[in-house]
PDB file of C-alpha atoms and ligand atoms in Angstrom:
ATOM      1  CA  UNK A   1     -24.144   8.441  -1.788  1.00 47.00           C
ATOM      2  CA  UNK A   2     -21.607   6.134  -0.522  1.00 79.00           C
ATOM      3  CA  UNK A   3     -19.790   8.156   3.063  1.00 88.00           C
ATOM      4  CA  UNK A   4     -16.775   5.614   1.958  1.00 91.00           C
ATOM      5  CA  UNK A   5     -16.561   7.112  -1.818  1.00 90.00           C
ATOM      6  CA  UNK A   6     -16.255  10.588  -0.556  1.00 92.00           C
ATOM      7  CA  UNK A   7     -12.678   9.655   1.593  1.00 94.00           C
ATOM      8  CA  UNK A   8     -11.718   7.389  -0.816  1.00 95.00           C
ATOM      9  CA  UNK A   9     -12.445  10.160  -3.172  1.00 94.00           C
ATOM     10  CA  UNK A  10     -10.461  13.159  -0.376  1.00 95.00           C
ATOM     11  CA  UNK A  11      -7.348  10.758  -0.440  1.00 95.00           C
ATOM     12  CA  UNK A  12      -6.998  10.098  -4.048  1.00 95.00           C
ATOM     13  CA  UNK A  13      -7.271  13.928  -4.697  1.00 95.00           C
ATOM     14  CA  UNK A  14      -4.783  14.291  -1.787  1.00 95.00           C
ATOM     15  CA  UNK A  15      -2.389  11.979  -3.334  1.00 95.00           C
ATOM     16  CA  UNK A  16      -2.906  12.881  -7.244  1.00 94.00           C
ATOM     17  CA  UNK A  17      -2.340  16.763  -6.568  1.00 93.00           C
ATOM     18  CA  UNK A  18       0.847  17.257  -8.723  1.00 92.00           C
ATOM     19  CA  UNK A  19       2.852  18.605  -6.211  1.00 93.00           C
ATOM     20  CA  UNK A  20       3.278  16.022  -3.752  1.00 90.00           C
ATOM     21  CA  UNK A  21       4.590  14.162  -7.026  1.00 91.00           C
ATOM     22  CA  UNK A  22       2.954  10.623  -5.769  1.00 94.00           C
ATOM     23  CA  UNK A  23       1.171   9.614  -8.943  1.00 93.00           C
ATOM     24  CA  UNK A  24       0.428  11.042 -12.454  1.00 90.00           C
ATOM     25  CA  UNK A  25      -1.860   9.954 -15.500  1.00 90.00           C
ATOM     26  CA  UNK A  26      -3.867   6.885 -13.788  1.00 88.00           C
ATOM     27  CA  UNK A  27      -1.356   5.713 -11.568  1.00 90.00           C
ATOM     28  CA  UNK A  28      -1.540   4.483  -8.218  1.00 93.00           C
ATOM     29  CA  UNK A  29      -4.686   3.369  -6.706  1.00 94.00           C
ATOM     30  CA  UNK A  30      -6.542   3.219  -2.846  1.00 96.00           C
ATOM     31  CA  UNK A  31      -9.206   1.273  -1.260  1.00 97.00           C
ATOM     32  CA  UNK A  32     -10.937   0.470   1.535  1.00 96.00           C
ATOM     33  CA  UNK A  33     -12.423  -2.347   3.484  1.00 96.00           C
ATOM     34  CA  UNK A  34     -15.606  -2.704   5.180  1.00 94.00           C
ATOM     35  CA  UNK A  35     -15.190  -5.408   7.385  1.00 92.00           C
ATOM     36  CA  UNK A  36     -18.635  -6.109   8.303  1.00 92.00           C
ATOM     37  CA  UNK A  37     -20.043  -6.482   4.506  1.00 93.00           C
ATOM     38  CA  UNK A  38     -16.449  -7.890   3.906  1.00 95.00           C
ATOM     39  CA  UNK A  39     -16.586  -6.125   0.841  1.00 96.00           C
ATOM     40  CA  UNK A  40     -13.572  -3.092   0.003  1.00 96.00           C
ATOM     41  CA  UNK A  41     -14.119  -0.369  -2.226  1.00 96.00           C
ATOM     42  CA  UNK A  42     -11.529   0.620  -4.880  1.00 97.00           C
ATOM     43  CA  UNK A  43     -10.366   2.545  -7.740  1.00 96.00           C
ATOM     44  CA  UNK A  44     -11.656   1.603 -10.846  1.00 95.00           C
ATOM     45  CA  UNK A  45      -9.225   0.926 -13.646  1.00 94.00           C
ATOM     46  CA  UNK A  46      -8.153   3.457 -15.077  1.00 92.00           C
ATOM     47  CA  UNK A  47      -9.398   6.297 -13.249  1.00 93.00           C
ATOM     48  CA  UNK A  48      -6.881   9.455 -12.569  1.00 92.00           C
ATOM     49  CA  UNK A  49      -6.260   9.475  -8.757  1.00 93.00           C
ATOM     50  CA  UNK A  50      -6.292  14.033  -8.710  1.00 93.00           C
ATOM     51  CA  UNK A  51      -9.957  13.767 -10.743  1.00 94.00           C
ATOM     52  CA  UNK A  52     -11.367  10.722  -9.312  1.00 92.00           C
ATOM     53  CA  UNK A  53     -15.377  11.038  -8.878  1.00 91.00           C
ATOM     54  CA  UNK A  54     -17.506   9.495  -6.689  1.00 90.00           C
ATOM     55  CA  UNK A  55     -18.812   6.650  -9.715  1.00 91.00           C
ATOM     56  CA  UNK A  56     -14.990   5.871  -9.906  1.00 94.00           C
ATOM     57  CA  UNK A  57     -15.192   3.815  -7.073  1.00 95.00           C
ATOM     58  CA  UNK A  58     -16.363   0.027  -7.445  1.00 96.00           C
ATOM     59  CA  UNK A  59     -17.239  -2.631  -4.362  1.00 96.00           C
ATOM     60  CA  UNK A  60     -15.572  -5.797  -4.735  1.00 97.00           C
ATOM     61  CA  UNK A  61     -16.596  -9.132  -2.329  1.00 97.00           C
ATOM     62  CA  UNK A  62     -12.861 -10.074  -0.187  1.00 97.00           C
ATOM     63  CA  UNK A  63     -13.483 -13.413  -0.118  1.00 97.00           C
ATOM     64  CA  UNK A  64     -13.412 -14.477  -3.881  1.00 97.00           C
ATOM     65  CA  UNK A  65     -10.397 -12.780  -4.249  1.00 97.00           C
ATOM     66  CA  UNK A  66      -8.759 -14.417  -1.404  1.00 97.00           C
ATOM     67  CA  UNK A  67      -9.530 -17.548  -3.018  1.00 97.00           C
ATOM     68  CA  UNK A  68      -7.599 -16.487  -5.826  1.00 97.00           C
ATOM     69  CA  UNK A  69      -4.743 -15.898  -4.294  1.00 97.00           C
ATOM     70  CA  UNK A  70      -4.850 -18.815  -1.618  1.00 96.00           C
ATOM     71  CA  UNK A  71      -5.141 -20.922  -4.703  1.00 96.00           C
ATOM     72  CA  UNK A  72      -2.157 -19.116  -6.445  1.00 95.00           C
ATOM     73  CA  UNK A  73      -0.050 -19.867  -3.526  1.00 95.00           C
ATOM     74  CA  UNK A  74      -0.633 -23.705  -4.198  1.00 94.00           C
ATOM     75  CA  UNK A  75      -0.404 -23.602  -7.771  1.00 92.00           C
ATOM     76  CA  UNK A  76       1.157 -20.652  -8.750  1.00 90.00           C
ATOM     77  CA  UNK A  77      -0.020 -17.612 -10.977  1.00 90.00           C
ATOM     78  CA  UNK A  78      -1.382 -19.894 -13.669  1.00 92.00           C
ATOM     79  CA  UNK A  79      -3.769 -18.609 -17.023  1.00 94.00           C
ATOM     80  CA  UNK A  80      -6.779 -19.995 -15.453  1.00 95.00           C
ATOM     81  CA  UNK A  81      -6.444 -18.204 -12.263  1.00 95.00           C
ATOM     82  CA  UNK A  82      -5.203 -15.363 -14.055  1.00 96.00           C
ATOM     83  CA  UNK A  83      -8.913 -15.430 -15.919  1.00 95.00           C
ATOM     84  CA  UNK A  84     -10.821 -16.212 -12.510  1.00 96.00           C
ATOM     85  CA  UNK A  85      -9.212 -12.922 -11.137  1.00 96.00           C
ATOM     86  CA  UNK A  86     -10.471 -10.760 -14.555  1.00 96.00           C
ATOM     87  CA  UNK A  87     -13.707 -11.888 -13.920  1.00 96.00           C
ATOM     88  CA  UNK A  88     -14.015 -11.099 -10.242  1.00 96.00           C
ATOM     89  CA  UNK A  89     -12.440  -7.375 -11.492  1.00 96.00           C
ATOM     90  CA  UNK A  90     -14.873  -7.223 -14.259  1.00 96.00           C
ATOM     91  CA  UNK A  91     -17.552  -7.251 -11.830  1.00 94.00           C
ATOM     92  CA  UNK A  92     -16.972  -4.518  -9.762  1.00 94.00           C
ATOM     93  CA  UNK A  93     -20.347  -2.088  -8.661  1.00 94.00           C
ATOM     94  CA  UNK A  94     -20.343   1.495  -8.005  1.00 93.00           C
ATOM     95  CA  UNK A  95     -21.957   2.809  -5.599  1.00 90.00           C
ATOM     96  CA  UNK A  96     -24.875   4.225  -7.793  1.00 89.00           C
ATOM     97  CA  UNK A  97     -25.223   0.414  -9.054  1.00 92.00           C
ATOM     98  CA  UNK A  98     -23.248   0.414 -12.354  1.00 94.00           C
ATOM     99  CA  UNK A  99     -20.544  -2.350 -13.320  1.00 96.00           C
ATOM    100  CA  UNK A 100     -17.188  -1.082 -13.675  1.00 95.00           C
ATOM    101  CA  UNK A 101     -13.692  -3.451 -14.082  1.00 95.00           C
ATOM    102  CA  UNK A 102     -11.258  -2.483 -11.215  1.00 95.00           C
ATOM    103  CA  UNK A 103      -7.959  -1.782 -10.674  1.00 94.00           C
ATOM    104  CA  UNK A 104      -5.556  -4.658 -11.922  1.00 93.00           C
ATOM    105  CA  UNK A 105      -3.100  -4.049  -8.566  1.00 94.00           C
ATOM    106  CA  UNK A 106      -6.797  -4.683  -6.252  1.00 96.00           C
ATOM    107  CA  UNK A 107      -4.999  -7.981  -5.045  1.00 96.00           C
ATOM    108  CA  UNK A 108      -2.406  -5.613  -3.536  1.00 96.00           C
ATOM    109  CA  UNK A 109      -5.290  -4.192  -1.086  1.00 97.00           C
ATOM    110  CA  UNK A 110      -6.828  -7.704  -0.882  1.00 97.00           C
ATOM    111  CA  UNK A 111      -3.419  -8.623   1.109  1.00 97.00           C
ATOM    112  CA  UNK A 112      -3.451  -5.535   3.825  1.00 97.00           C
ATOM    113  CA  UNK A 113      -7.802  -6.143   4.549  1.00 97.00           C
ATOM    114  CA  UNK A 114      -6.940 -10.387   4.500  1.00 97.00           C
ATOM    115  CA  UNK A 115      -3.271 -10.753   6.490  1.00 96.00           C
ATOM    116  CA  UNK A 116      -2.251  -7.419   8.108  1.00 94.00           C
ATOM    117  CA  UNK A 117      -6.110  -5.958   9.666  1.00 90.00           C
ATOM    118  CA  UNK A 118      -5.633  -2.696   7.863  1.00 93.00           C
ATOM    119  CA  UNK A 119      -9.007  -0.510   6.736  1.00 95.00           C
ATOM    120  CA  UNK A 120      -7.130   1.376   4.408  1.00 96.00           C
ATOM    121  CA  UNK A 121      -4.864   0.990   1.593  1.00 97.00           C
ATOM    122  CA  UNK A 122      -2.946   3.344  -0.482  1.00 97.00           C
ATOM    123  CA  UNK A 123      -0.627   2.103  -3.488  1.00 97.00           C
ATOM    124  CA  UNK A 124       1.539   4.829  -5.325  1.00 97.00           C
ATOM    125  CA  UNK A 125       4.447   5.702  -7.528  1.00 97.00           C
ATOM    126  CA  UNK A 126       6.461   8.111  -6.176  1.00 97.00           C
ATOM    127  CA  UNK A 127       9.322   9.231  -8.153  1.00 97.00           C
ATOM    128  CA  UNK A 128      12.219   9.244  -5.234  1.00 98.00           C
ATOM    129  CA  UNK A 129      10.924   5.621  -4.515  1.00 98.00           C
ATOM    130  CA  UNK A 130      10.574   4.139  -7.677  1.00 98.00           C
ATOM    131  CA  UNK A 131      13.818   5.628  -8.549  1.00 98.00           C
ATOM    132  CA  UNK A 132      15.567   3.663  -5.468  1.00 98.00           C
ATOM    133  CA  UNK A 133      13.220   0.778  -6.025  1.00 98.00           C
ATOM    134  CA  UNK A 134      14.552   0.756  -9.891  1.00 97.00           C
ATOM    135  CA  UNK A 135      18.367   0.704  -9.151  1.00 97.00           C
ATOM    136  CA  UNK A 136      20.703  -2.402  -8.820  1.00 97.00           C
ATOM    137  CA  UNK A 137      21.147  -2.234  -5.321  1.00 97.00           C
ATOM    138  CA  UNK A 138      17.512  -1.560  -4.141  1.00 97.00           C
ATOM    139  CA  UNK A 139      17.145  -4.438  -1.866  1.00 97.00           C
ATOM    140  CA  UNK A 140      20.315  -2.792   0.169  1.00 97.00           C
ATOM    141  CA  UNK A 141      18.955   0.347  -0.118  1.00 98.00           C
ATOM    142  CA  UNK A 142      15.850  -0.954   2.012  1.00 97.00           C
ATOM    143  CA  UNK A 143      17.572  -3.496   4.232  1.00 96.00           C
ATOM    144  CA  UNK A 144      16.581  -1.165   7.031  1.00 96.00           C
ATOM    145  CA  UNK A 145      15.227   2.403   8.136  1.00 96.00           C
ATOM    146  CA  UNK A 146      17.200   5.453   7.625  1.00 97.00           C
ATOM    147  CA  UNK A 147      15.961   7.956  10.626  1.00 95.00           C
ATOM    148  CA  UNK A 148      13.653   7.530  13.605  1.00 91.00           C
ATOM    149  CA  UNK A 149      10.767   8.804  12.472  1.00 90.00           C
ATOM    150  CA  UNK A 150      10.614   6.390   9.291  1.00 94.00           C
ATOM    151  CA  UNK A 151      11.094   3.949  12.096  1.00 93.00           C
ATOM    152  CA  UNK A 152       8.072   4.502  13.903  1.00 90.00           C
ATOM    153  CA  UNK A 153       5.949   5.532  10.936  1.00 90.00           C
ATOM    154  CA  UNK A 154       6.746   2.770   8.723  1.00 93.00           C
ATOM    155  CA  UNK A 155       7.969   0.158  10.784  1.00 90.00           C
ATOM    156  CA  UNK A 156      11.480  -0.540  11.625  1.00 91.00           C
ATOM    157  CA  UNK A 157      12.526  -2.771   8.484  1.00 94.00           C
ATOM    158  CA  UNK A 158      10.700  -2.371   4.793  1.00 97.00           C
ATOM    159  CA  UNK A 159       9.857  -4.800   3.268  1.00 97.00           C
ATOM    160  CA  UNK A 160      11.292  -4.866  -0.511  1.00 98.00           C
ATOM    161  CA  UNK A 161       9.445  -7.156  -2.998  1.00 98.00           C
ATOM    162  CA  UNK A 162      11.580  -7.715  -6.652  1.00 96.00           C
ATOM    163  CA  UNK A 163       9.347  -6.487  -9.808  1.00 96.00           C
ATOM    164  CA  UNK A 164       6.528  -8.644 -10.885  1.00 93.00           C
ATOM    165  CA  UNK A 165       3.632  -8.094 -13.141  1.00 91.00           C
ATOM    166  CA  UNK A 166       1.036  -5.984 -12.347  1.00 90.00           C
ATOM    167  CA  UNK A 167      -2.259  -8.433 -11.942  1.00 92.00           C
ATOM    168  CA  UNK A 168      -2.291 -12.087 -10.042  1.00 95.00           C
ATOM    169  CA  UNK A 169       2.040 -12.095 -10.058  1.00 95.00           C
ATOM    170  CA  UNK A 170       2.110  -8.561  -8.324  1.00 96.00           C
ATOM    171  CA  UNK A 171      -0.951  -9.629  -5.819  1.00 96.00           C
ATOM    172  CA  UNK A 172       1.261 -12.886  -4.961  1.00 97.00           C
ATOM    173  CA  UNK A 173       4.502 -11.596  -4.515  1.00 97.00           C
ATOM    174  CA  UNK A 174       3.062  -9.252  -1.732  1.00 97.00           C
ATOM    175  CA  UNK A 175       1.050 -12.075  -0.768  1.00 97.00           C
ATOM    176  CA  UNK A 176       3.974 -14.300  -0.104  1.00 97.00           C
ATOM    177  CA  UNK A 177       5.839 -11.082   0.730  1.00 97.00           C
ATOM    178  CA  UNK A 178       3.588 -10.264   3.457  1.00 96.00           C
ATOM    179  CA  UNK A 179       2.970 -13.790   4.728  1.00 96.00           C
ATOM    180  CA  UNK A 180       7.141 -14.225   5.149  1.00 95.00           C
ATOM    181  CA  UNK A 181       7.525 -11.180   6.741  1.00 94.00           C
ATOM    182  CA  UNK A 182       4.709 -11.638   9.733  1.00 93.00           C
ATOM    183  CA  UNK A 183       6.362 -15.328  10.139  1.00 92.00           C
ATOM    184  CA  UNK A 184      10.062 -13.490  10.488  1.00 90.00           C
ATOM    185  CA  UNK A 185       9.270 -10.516  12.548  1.00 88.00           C
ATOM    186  CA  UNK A 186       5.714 -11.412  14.291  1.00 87.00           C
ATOM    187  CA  UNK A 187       4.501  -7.834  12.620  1.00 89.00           C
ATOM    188  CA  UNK A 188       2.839  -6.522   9.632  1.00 92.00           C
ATOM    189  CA  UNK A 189       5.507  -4.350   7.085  1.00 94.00           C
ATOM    190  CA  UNK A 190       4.267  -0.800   7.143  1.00 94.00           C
ATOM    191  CA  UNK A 191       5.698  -0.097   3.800  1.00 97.00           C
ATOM    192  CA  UNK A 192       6.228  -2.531   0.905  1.00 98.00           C
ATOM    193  CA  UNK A 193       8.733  -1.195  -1.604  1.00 98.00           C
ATOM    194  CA  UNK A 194       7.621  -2.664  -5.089  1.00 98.00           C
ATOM    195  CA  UNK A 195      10.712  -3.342  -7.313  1.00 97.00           C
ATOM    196  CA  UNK A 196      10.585  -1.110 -10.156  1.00 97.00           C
ATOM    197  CA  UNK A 197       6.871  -0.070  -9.409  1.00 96.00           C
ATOM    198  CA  UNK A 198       6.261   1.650  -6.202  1.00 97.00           C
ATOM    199  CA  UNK A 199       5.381   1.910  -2.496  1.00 98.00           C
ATOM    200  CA  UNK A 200       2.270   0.492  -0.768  1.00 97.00           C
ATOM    201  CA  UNK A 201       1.294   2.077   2.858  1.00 97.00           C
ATOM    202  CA  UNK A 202      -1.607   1.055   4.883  1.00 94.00           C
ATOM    203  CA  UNK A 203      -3.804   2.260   7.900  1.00 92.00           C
ATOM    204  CA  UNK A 204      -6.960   1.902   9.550  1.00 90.00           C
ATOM    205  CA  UNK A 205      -7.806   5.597   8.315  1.00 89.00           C
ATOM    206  CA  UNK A 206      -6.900   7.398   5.315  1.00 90.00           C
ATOM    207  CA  UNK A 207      -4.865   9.888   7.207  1.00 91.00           C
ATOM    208  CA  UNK A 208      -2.646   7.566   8.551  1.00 91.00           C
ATOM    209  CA  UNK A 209      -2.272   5.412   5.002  1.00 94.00           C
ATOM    210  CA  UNK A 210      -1.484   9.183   3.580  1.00 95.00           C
ATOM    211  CA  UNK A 211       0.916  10.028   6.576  1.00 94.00           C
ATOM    212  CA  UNK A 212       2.547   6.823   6.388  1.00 95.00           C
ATOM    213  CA  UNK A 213       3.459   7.338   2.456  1.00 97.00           C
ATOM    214  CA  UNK A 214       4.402  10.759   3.269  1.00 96.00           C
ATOM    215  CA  UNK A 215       7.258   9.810   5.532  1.00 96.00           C
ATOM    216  CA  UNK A 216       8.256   6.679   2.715  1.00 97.00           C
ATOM    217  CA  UNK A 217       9.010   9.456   0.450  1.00 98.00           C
ATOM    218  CA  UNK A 218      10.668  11.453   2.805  1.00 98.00           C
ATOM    219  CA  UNK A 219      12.971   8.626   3.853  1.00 98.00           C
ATOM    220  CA  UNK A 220      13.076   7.716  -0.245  1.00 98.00           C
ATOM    221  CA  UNK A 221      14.698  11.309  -0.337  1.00 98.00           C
ATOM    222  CA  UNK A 222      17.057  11.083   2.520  1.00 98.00           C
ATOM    223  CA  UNK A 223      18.219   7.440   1.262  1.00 98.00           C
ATOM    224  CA  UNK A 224      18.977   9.222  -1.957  1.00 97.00           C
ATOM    225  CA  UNK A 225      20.854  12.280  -0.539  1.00 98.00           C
ATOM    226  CA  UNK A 226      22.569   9.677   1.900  1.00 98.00           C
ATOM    227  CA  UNK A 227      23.927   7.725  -1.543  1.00 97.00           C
ATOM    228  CA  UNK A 228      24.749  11.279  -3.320  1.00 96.00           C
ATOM    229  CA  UNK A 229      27.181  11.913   0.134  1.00 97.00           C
ATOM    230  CA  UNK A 230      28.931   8.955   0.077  1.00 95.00           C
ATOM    231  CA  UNK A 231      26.872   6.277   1.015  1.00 96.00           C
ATOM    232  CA  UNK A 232      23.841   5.165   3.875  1.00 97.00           C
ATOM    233  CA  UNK A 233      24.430   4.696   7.458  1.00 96.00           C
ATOM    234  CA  UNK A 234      21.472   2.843   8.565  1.00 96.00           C
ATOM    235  CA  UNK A 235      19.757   2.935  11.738  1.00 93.00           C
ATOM    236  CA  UNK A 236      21.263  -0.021  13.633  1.00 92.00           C
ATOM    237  CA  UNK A 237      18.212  -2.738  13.847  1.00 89.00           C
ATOM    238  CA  UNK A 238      18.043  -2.798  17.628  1.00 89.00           C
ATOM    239  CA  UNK A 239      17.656   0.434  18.034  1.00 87.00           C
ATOM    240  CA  UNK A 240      15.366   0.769  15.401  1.00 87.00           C
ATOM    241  CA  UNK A 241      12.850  -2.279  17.383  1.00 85.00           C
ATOM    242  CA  UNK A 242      13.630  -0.344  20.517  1.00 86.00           C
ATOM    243  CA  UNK A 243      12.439   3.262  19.211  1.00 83.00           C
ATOM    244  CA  UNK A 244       9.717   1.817  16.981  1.00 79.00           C
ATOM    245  CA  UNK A 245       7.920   0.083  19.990  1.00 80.00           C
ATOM    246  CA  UNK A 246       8.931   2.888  23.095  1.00 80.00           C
ATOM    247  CA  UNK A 247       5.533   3.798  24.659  1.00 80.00           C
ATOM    248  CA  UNK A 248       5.998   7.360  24.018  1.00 78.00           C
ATOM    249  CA  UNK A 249       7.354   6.717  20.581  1.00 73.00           C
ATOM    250  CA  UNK A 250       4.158   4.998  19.892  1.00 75.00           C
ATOM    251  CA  UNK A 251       2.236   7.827  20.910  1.00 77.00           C
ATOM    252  CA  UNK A 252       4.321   9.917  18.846  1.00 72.00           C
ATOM    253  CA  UNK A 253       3.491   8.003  15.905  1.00 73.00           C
ATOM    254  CA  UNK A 254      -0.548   8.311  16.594  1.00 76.00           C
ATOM    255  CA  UNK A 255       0.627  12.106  17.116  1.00 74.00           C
ATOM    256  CA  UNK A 256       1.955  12.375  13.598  1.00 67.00           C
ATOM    257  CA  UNK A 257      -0.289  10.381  12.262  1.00 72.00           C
ATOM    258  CA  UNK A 258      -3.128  12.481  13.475  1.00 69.00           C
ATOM    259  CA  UNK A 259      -1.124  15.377  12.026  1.00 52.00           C
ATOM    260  CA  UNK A 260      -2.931  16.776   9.960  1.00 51.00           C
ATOM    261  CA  UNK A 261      -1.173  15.875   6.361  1.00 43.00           C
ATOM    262  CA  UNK A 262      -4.318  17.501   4.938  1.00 45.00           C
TER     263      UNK A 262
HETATM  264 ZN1   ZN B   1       1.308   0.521  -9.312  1.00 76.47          ZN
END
C-alpha cells in the first residue's frame, strides 16, 4: 500500500473534519509529488476530502501536464488543449492499479511541484477566505499581510489571482500567477488567494501545507474583523520583508510549522 496514500489520506481527513470549516461535500483537493518518479499523487475527482480512502488517490506523470500548460501559455486555454488535459486526468492510476479521472484543479498542484519546488500541495475553500476572496474589493483586501505571523507563515505579500474556471483557465491563471510573482519578488507566494474560489498553500510536508492554510484562515478572519472595525491597517511592506526573512523569525516559522496542527 502506497506510504504516500496514507498522508495524503491523514491530511485530507485533517482538512475535511467539519470543524476546521476548510472544505465540505467534495471540495478542495491535495497532492503530492515524488520527485524522483516525477509523478504526484492526487485526489481523485470527486472524492470527499473527511472520507477519502486510500483507492481515492490516483498517480499522474508531471511532465505531460506541464506540457499542457507551457503550451497554454503560448496559445492560450484553447478546446484542444482543454481535451489534451481530460485525457491526461482520465488516466490517472491508483495505487492498487485501477484507472480513476482526477481532480479538475490537478494543474493547480502541477504549478507548486513544476515552478515553486514544493512536495506538497493543499487547495481548499475556506469560508472566511472565499468570503474575502468573493467581495469587490478582494484584491485590496490581499495587497499585503495583516500580522507577523501571516508574514512569516505565508509569505509577506499574497498573491490574489481574479476567478477563472476550474480546469486548464484555473491551472493558467496560477500558472501565469505564479510565474509573475517569482519574476517581481525573486520568491515563491506562500498563499494564492483564488478569486471567488479559495486558498492554495504549499510545503515540502503535509504539516507545513496544513499549518500554512491554518494561519490563511486565521489572517482571512482578522482581515474580516479588521473591515467590521473600521477598516485594515496593513503591515507596512518593509517590515513585513524584514520580519519574514529575520533568522530567528525563520526559525520561528519551522517552529510553528513543526507545531503540531495535528
Ligand atoms: Zn477549488
Amino acid at each position: 500500500m502506497s506510504k504516500l496514500a496514507k498522508e495524503l489520506n491523514e491530511l485530507a481527513h485533517k482538512t475535511g473534519d467539519p470543524f476546521e470549516d476548510l472544505t465540505i461535500l467534495a471540495e478542495g483537493n491535495v497532492a503530492a509529488y515524488n520527485a524522483q518518479k516525477r509523478k504526484f499523487l492526487v485526489k481523485a475527482s470527486g472524492v470527499v476530502m473527511g472520507k477519502s480512502q486510500l483507492e481515492d488517490w490516483v498517480w499522474l506523470d508531471l511532465d505531460p501536464c506541464v506540457e499542457i500548460l507551457e503550451a497554454a501559455e503560448k496559445q492560450g486555454s484553447t478546446q484542444a488543449l482543454t481535451d489534451q488535459l481530460n485525457k491526461v486526468l482520465h488516466a490517472g492510476e491508483t495505487p492498487d492499479g485501477k484507472i480513476r479521472k482526477a481532480s479538475i484543479e490537478t494543474l493547480v498542484h502541477v504549478v507548486a511541484f513544476h515552478l515553486m519546488e514544493s512536495t506538497w500541495s493543499l487547495h481548499s475553500h475556506p469560508t472566511p477566505v472565499v468570503a474575502l476572496a468573493s467581495s469587490t474589493k478582494a484584491a485590496e483586501h490581499y495587497k499585503a499581510s495583516v500580522f507577523p505571523d501571516e508574514t512569516v507563515l505565508c509569505g509577506p505579500v499574497p498573491l490574489f489571482l481574479k476567478f477563472a474556471e476550474p480546469g486548464l483557465e484555473l491551472g493558467l491563471g496560477v500558472y501565469n500567477g505564479v510565474k509573475d510573482y517569482i519574476n517581481r519578488y525573486g520568491r515563491n507566494p506562500g498563499q494564492i488567494i483564488l478569486g471567488n474560489h479559495g486558498l492554495c498553500t504549499f510545503g515540502t510536508g503535509s504539516d507545513e501545507a496544513f499549518a500554512t492554510t491554518k494561519m490563511a484562515v486565521k489572517a482571512a478572519r482578522v482581515r474580516i474583523g479588521a473591515l467590521s472595525a473600521g477598516g485594515i491597517s496593513f503591515v507596512p511592506d518593509d517590515m513585513a520583508e524584514k520580519i519574514a526573512f529575520r533568522p530567528d523569525e525563520v526559525k520561528r516559522r519551522a517552529d510553528l510549522v513543526a507545531d503540531k496542527t495535528k
